[in-house]
Short mmCIF file of C-alpha atoms in Angstrom, two decimals:
data_model
loop_
_atom_site.label_atom_id
_atom_site.label_comp_id
_atom_site.label_asym_id
_atom_site.label_seq_id
_atom_site.Cartn_x
_atom_site.Cartn_y
_atom_site.Cartn_z
CA MET U 7 72.74 82.09 169.52
CA LYS U 8 70.31 84.43 170.49
CA ALA U 9 72.72 85.94 173.60
CA ASN U 10 75.53 86.36 170.92
CA SER U 11 72.94 87.99 168.59
CA GLU U 12 72.13 90.43 171.01
CA LYS U 13 75.80 90.74 171.91
CA THR U 14 76.38 91.72 168.35
CA LYS U 15 73.81 94.13 168.02
CA GLN U 16 74.60 95.66 171.06
CA SER U 17 78.53 95.93 169.84
CA LYS U 18 76.67 97.75 166.73
CA LYS U 19 75.14 100.06 168.17
CA ALA U 20 78.23 101.43 170.38
CA THR U 21 80.35 101.64 166.84
CA ARG U 22 77.60 103.87 165.75
CA ARG U 23 77.57 106.01 168.48
CA VAL U 24 81.29 106.21 168.84
CA LEU U 25 81.50 107.17 165.25
CA ALA U 26 79.03 109.74 165.83
CA GLY U 27 80.87 111.05 168.51
CA VAL U 28 83.81 111.59 166.86
CA LEU U 29 82.03 113.60 163.74
CA CYS U 30 80.10 115.21 165.78
CA GLY U 31 83.40 116.50 167.29
CA VAL U 32 84.88 117.19 164.16
CA SER U 33 81.44 119.41 163.34
CA VAL U 34 81.29 121.02 166.45
CA LEU U 35 85.55 122.15 166.21
CA SER U 36 84.40 123.43 162.76
CA LEU U 37 81.91 125.53 163.65
CA VAL U 38 83.77 127.21 166.57
CA LEU U 39 86.80 127.98 164.10
CA SER U 40 84.44 129.37 161.73
CA LEU U 41 83.09 131.70 164.47
CA VAL U 42 86.50 132.56 166.07
CA MET U 43 88.91 133.00 162.76
CA PRO U 44 87.55 135.61 160.58
CA PRO U 45 88.19 136.30 156.57
CA ILE U 46 91.46 138.14 155.58
CA SER U 47 90.51 140.52 152.49
CA GLN U 48 89.09 139.56 149.26
CA ALA U 49 91.78 141.41 147.54
CA ILE U 50 94.49 138.47 148.68
CA ALA U 51 92.25 135.78 147.89
CA ASN U 52 90.27 136.41 145.23
CA ASP U 53 91.65 132.94 143.31
CA THR U 54 91.00 131.09 146.42
CA GLN U 55 87.85 128.46 146.68
CA THR U 56 85.19 130.61 148.18
CA VAL U 57 82.50 127.88 150.60
CA SER U 58 80.05 130.27 152.79
CA THR U 59 79.77 129.24 156.51
CA GLU U 60 76.44 128.00 156.22
CA GLU U 61 78.04 124.64 153.97
CA ALA U 62 80.91 124.24 155.96
CA VAL U 63 78.77 123.59 159.03
CA THR U 64 76.00 122.17 157.51
CA GLY U 65 78.55 119.62 155.85
CA SER U 66 79.63 118.80 159.23
CA SER U 67 76.27 118.25 160.31
CA SER U 68 74.90 115.70 157.66
CA SER U 69 78.05 113.56 158.19
CA GLU U 70 77.34 112.57 161.40
CA SER U 71 73.99 112.26 160.73
CA ALA U 72 74.43 109.75 158.08
CA ALA U 73 77.13 107.80 160.09
CA VAL U 74 74.89 107.04 163.02
CA ASP U 75 72.61 105.47 160.09
CA ASN U 76 75.03 103.72 157.89
CA THR U 77 78.11 102.88 159.02
CA SER U 78 79.50 101.86 155.69
CA GLU U 79 79.73 105.80 154.82
CA ASP U 80 81.76 106.54 157.24
CA ALA U 81 84.67 107.37 155.66
CA GLU U 82 83.19 109.40 152.55
CA ASN U 83 81.45 111.39 155.97
CA GLN U 84 85.10 111.91 157.53
CA ASN U 85 86.38 113.10 154.32
CA SER U 86 83.45 115.73 154.19
CA ALA U 87 84.16 116.91 157.05
CA ALA U 88 87.61 117.48 156.52
CA THR U 89 87.01 119.15 153.55
CA SER U 90 84.46 121.68 155.22
CA ALA U 91 87.63 122.01 157.65
CA ASN U 92 90.01 123.02 154.59
CA ALA U 93 87.43 125.02 152.83
CA ALA U 94 88.23 128.93 152.34
CA THR U 95 85.94 132.11 152.86
CA THR U 96 86.63 135.26 151.84
CA VAL U 97 82.94 137.22 152.66
CA ASN U 98 81.52 135.26 155.64
CA LYS U 99 83.62 134.23 158.65
CA GLY U 100 85.34 131.30 158.31
CA ILE U 101 88.72 129.11 158.08
CA TYR U 102 90.77 130.73 155.45
CA LYS U 103 93.46 128.70 153.44
CA PRO U 104 96.57 131.34 152.67
CA THR U 105 97.41 132.28 149.28
CA SER U 106 100.69 133.99 147.83
CA ILE U 107 100.37 136.94 146.00
CA GLY U 108 103.69 138.61 143.68
CA ILE U 109 104.76 141.60 143.25
CA GLY U 110 106.54 142.67 141.16
CA THR U 111 107.62 142.13 137.16
CA ASN U 112 109.02 138.58 136.06
CA ILE U 113 108.74 136.97 139.99
CA ASP U 114 108.57 133.52 138.81
CA ILE U 115 112.58 133.76 137.92
CA SER U 116 115.23 133.39 140.51
CA THR U 117 118.39 134.31 138.65
CA PRO U 118 119.48 136.70 137.10
CA ASP U 119 117.04 139.50 137.27
CA PRO U 120 115.78 140.13 133.96
CA GLY U 121 113.25 142.97 135.55
CA VAL U 122 113.48 146.40 136.78
CA ALA U 123 114.42 147.22 140.26
CA THR U 124 114.25 151.22 140.27
CA TYR U 125 111.95 152.70 138.14
CA VAL U 126 111.21 156.65 138.62
CA GLY U 127 108.37 158.39 136.80
CA ARG U 128 110.06 161.62 135.87
CA ASP U 129 113.62 163.12 137.88
CA MET U 130 115.67 161.48 140.30
CA TYR U 131 117.50 163.21 142.38
CA ILE U 132 120.69 161.11 143.84
CA GLY U 133 120.59 163.84 147.01
CA GLY U 134 118.55 166.73 148.51
CA LYS U 135 116.02 168.30 145.44
CA PRO U 136 116.00 171.59 145.56
CA ASN U 137 113.39 173.51 145.70
CA LYS U 138 113.62 175.11 142.65
CA THR U 139 114.10 172.71 139.56
CA SER U 140 113.94 174.55 136.47
CA THR U 141 117.92 175.55 136.56
CA LEU U 142 120.33 172.97 138.12
CA ASP U 143 123.96 174.68 138.24
CA ALA U 144 126.90 175.63 140.27
CA ASN U 145 124.38 177.65 142.76
CA ASN U 146 121.89 175.19 142.74
CA ALA U 147 122.55 171.72 143.30
CA PRO U 148 120.83 168.44 145.05
CA THR U 149 122.29 168.57 148.41
CA GLY U 150 125.24 166.10 148.75
CA SER U 151 124.09 162.37 149.65
CA TYR U 152 125.74 159.52 151.40
CA ALA U 153 123.97 156.80 149.19
CA ALA U 154 126.35 154.99 147.54
CA GLU U 155 125.12 152.32 145.18
CA ALA U 156 121.55 150.92 143.53
CA GLU U 157 121.31 147.15 142.94
CA GLY U 158 119.95 145.89 139.24
CA LEU U 159 118.16 148.15 136.66
CA THR U 160 117.61 151.36 137.39
CA VAL U 161 114.74 152.86 134.80
CA VAL U 162 114.32 156.90 134.35
CA HIS U 163 111.84 157.99 132.69
CA GLY U 164 112.99 161.96 133.17
CA LYS U 165 116.37 163.22 134.19
CA LEU U 166 118.67 162.17 136.81
CA ALA U 167 120.93 164.62 139.01
CA MET U 168 123.18 163.57 141.56
CA ASN U 169 125.26 164.49 144.53
CA PRO U 170 126.79 161.64 146.04
CA ILE U 171 129.59 162.70 148.31
CA LYS U 172 130.77 159.97 150.03
CA GLU U 173 133.80 157.58 149.71
CA SER U 174 132.32 154.73 148.94
CA TRP U 175 134.20 152.53 146.55
CA GLY U 176 137.79 154.59 146.74
CA GLY U 177 135.96 158.02 146.01
CA GLN U 178 134.69 157.19 142.48
CA GLY U 179 131.17 158.15 142.85
CA PHE U 180 127.76 156.31 143.11
CA ARG U 181 127.36 152.87 141.39
CA PHE U 182 124.75 151.50 139.98
CA GLY U 183 124.04 147.56 138.98
CA THR U 184 126.03 145.85 141.73
CA VAL U 185 125.95 146.84 145.33
CA GLY U 186 128.76 145.55 148.17
CA PHE U 187 125.71 144.42 149.97
CA GLY U 188 122.67 143.41 149.06
CA SER U 189 120.68 140.41 147.51
CA GLN U 190 122.86 140.03 144.70
CA PHE U 191 119.76 139.54 142.56
CA ARG U 192 121.39 141.09 139.60
CA PRO U 193 120.89 141.52 135.76
CA ARG U 194 122.81 139.07 133.32
CA GLU U 195 126.47 140.10 132.38
CA GLY U 196 126.38 142.96 129.44
CA SER U 197 122.44 144.28 130.67
CA THR U 198 121.61 147.97 130.64
CA VAL U 199 121.82 148.95 134.67
CA LEU U 200 121.16 152.66 133.75
CA ALA U 201 118.15 153.89 131.15
CA VAL U 202 117.56 158.09 131.25
CA ALA U 203 115.04 159.06 129.24
CA GLY U 204 115.12 162.64 129.62
CA ILE U 205 110.66 162.47 129.28
CA ASN U 206 108.51 164.78 130.61
CA SER U 207 111.21 166.14 133.29
CA LEU U 208 110.75 169.42 135.29
CA ILE U 209 114.72 170.26 135.14
CA GLU U 210 115.10 172.63 131.98
CA ASN U 211 118.64 173.59 132.11
CA MET U 212 120.98 170.82 133.43
CA ASN U 213 124.44 171.51 134.82
CA THR U 214 126.91 170.00 132.10
CA GLY U 215 130.21 170.07 133.74
CA GLN U 216 131.96 172.53 132.24
CA GLY U 217 130.62 175.38 134.37
CA THR U 218 127.36 175.74 131.62
CA THR U 219 123.79 174.19 131.45
CA SER U 220 122.41 172.71 129.06
CA ASP U 221 118.55 172.26 128.28
CA ALA U 222 119.69 169.08 126.06
CA ALA U 223 121.63 167.54 128.72
CA THR U 224 119.87 164.44 131.05
CA VAL U 225 122.72 164.20 133.48
CA GLY U 226 123.90 166.23 135.92
CA ALA U 227 126.66 165.47 138.64
CA TRP U 228 127.76 167.71 141.21
CA THR U 229 130.97 166.17 143.31
CA LYS U 230 131.51 162.84 141.70
CA GLY U 231 129.68 160.58 139.06
CA ALA U 232 128.34 157.25 138.74
CA TRP U 233 129.68 153.98 137.02
CA VAL U 234 128.15 151.01 136.02
CA GLY U 235 130.12 148.14 135.43
CA LYS U 236 133.45 146.22 137.18
CA ALA U 237 134.98 147.35 140.23
CA THR U 238 139.11 147.53 139.80
CA LYS U 239 139.47 145.61 143.42
CA THR U 240 141.12 142.73 143.23
CA ASP U 241 140.54 141.03 146.08
CA SER U 242 137.02 140.10 145.48
CA HIS U 243 134.68 139.64 142.83
CA PRO U 244 134.68 143.30 140.12
CA GLY U 245 131.36 142.53 139.75
CA TYR U 246 130.13 142.56 135.97
CA ASP U 247 130.63 144.58 132.79
CA TYR U 248 127.17 146.66 132.32
CA THR U 249 126.11 149.35 130.71
CA ALA U 250 124.48 152.71 130.34
CA GLN U 251 121.56 153.94 127.84
CA ILE U 252 121.56 157.88 128.27
CA ALA U 253 119.47 160.18 126.31
CA GLY U 254 121.09 163.32 125.21
CA PRO U 255 125.03 164.99 125.15
CA ILE U 256 128.20 163.82 127.53
CA THR U 257 128.07 165.57 130.69
CA TYR U 258 131.14 165.91 133.47
CA SER U 259 131.59 165.46 136.81
CA TYR U 260 135.29 167.30 136.41
CA TRP U 261 136.14 169.60 133.80
CA ASP U 262 139.94 170.42 133.34
CA SER U 263 139.69 173.38 130.39
CA ASN U 264 143.26 173.72 130.24
CA ALA U 265 144.24 170.27 129.45
CA ASN U 266 141.14 169.89 127.05
CA ASN U 267 139.75 166.56 129.36
CA GLY U 268 137.37 165.56 132.28
CA ARG U 269 135.59 163.14 133.88
CA GLN U 270 132.09 162.16 132.37
CA SER U 271 129.32 161.96 134.82
CA VAL U 272 128.73 158.31 134.08
CA VAL U 273 131.23 156.00 132.79
CA LYS U 274 131.77 151.86 132.87
CA LYS U 275 134.61 150.82 135.11
CA GLN U 276 135.32 152.13 138.34
CA GLY U 277 138.41 155.12 138.14
CA ASN U 278 137.41 155.41 134.33
CA TRP U 279 137.06 159.02 133.06
CA PHE U 280 135.51 158.69 129.97
CA GLU U 281 133.82 155.82 127.53
CA GLY U 282 135.67 156.64 124.30
CA SER U 283 138.80 157.37 122.47
CA ASP U 284 139.10 160.46 124.86
CA ALA U 285 136.67 162.77 126.67
CA LEU U 286 134.77 164.29 124.25
CA LYS U 287 133.46 160.56 123.18
CA SER U 288 131.09 158.19 124.75
CA ASP U 289 129.30 155.18 124.17
CA LEU U 290 127.30 155.35 126.47
CA PHE U 291 125.51 159.09 125.77
CA ASN U 292 123.41 160.51 122.88
CA GLN U 293 121.88 157.07 122.82
CA ASN U 294 117.78 156.92 121.33
CA VAL U 295 116.27 156.24 124.55
CA ASP U 296 112.49 156.06 124.36
CA LEU U 297 112.25 153.46 126.59
CA THR U 298 110.50 150.52 124.59
CA ASN U 299 113.79 148.39 124.28
CA VAL U 300 115.95 148.28 128.03
CA ASN U 301 117.38 144.69 127.99
CA GLY U 302 114.46 143.50 126.00
CA ASN U 303 111.40 144.87 127.33
CA ASP U 304 108.99 147.80 127.27
CA TYR U 305 108.99 150.35 129.94
CA SER U 306 108.01 153.61 128.00
CA SER U 307 103.89 153.20 129.50
CA TYR U 308 105.68 151.22 132.85
CA ASN U 309 103.33 154.09 134.83
CA GLY U 310 100.60 154.71 132.75
CA ALA U 311 97.27 154.44 132.74
CA ASP U 312 97.26 150.56 131.72
CA GLY U 313 100.83 150.33 133.02
CA TYR U 314 102.32 148.11 135.35
CA LEU U 315 102.46 150.35 138.58
CA SER U 316 98.76 151.72 137.95
CA LYS U 317 97.40 147.84 138.15
CA LEU U 318 99.92 147.51 141.36
CA SER U 319 98.72 150.54 142.86
CA LYS U 320 94.76 149.30 142.41
CA GLN U 321 95.71 145.88 143.82
CA LEU U 322 97.24 147.07 146.96
CA ALA U 323 94.73 149.97 147.43
CA SER U 324 92.03 147.08 146.89
CA PHE U 325 93.31 145.39 150.57
CA ALA U 326 91.24 146.09 153.54
CA ASN U 327 93.00 148.80 156.36
CA THR U 328 94.01 145.99 158.56
CA GLY U 329 95.31 148.97 161.72
CA THR U 330 96.25 152.11 162.25
CA VAL U 331 99.83 153.60 162.37
CA THR U 332 100.92 156.42 165.39
CA ASP U 333 104.05 158.75 165.41
CA GLY U 334 105.63 161.12 167.71
CA SER U 335 108.61 162.50 168.82
CA ALA U 336 111.90 160.11 170.08
CA ILE U 337 112.60 160.21 173.51
CA SER U 338 115.38 163.37 174.69
CA ASP U 339 118.63 161.32 175.04
CA ASN U 340 121.78 162.00 173.54
CA SER U 341 123.41 158.46 173.22
CA TYR U 342 121.10 157.59 169.75
CA ALA U 343 124.25 156.24 167.91
CA ILE U 344 124.53 154.36 164.19
CA ASN U 345 127.70 152.30 163.75
CA LYS U 346 129.06 151.69 160.81
CA TYR U 347 128.39 148.09 159.26
CA ASP U 348 132.07 146.20 160.87
CA ASN U 349 131.67 148.20 163.68
CA LYS U 350 135.54 149.52 163.79
CA GLY U 351 135.45 153.18 165.01
CA THR U 352 132.96 155.56 162.73
CA SER U 353 130.00 155.79 164.59
CA TYR U 354 126.83 158.95 164.53
CA THR U 355 125.38 160.07 167.34
CA LEU U 356 122.03 161.66 166.87
CA THR U 357 120.63 164.29 169.44
CA PHE U 358 116.84 164.74 170.19
CA ASP U 359 116.08 167.14 172.20
CA GLY U 360 112.72 168.90 170.93
CA SER U 361 113.70 171.36 168.11
CA GLU U 362 113.89 170.77 164.63
CA LYS U 363 116.87 170.92 162.73
CA SER U 364 118.40 169.82 159.29
CA VAL U 365 120.31 166.55 159.61
CA SER U 366 123.56 168.08 159.42
CA GLY U 367 122.40 169.64 162.70
CA ALA U 368 121.81 166.74 164.46
CA LEU U 369 125.27 165.21 163.92
CA ASP U 370 127.96 164.79 166.12
CA THR U 371 130.61 166.93 164.49
CA ARG U 372 133.37 164.83 166.10
CA ILE U 373 132.12 162.22 163.50
CA PRO U 374 135.23 160.68 162.50
CA ASN U 375 135.62 160.49 158.20
CA TYR U 376 135.27 157.39 156.59
#
């Protein structure tokens, strides 16, 4: 009986040593990880649980001590060690538990998109902005742009000046709301996808499309205009029936004075020339657009002192610097090329020879037309 008793005591001692060794290993691992893994920015993890490094390491050490003296607390001490290993720290060195942050409005909704996709705090240009913007007319227009479309809701606090020249969508101009390629994260059908308020604009006089300018015009179009609704294509989904809210009088991208008709600068459906009984009427223009009610949302102070953009800017500015970015000139090579998405013959060849030139000057003049 005495021999069996001695064996039992030795077995218990051996068990305690093994458990102590295991928990000691957990403590050492926790300490090593605490020393080698740096913290992430306080701004990103401000809603996570924070535990200091001393607390994490001390907790593990006390756990292994308790395990040697009292094996009945093994499970509790192991849990304590695991808790220390998973604890987050935002100031001292330690193990960081990632936390998601959201950028954007209404990000908890997957579809349809109830928020704003593009917000312009003053004037929006589809094309190059002229050096002088007080008067935009036939002699002082935005540079032509190959931009073709903008997905979702576009809100313009000031005025909209556009000169789209690409032949996408049958040459019908710039498309708001729906795009051919994109996330397909769009507002629900019937929503406004373009709102132009004309507030605090730097454009004093805008092209009307009739050979004149107007200080009341909020949309100017050169070459082509824009459309916001369905496409006329029958080989694919035509899109959705969207609308626009535009302050100011009707303007045109083309006007035939002899026939007394014209193509309005913004229409609903692809191919439409006007949105009324004739070219002098439209359901899209002459609206009271103060941005307080765009699809049920108030964007009037979106970029104000307490607006969403200001809060977002402060949040982004609070993030710690993580490195540097350098830039330089491209290596001189005449083989740079951009191919059309379907890779069927149309490509842009770019030439880098160290000199400065406009985009048109850098492009191969032998580019096939769309």
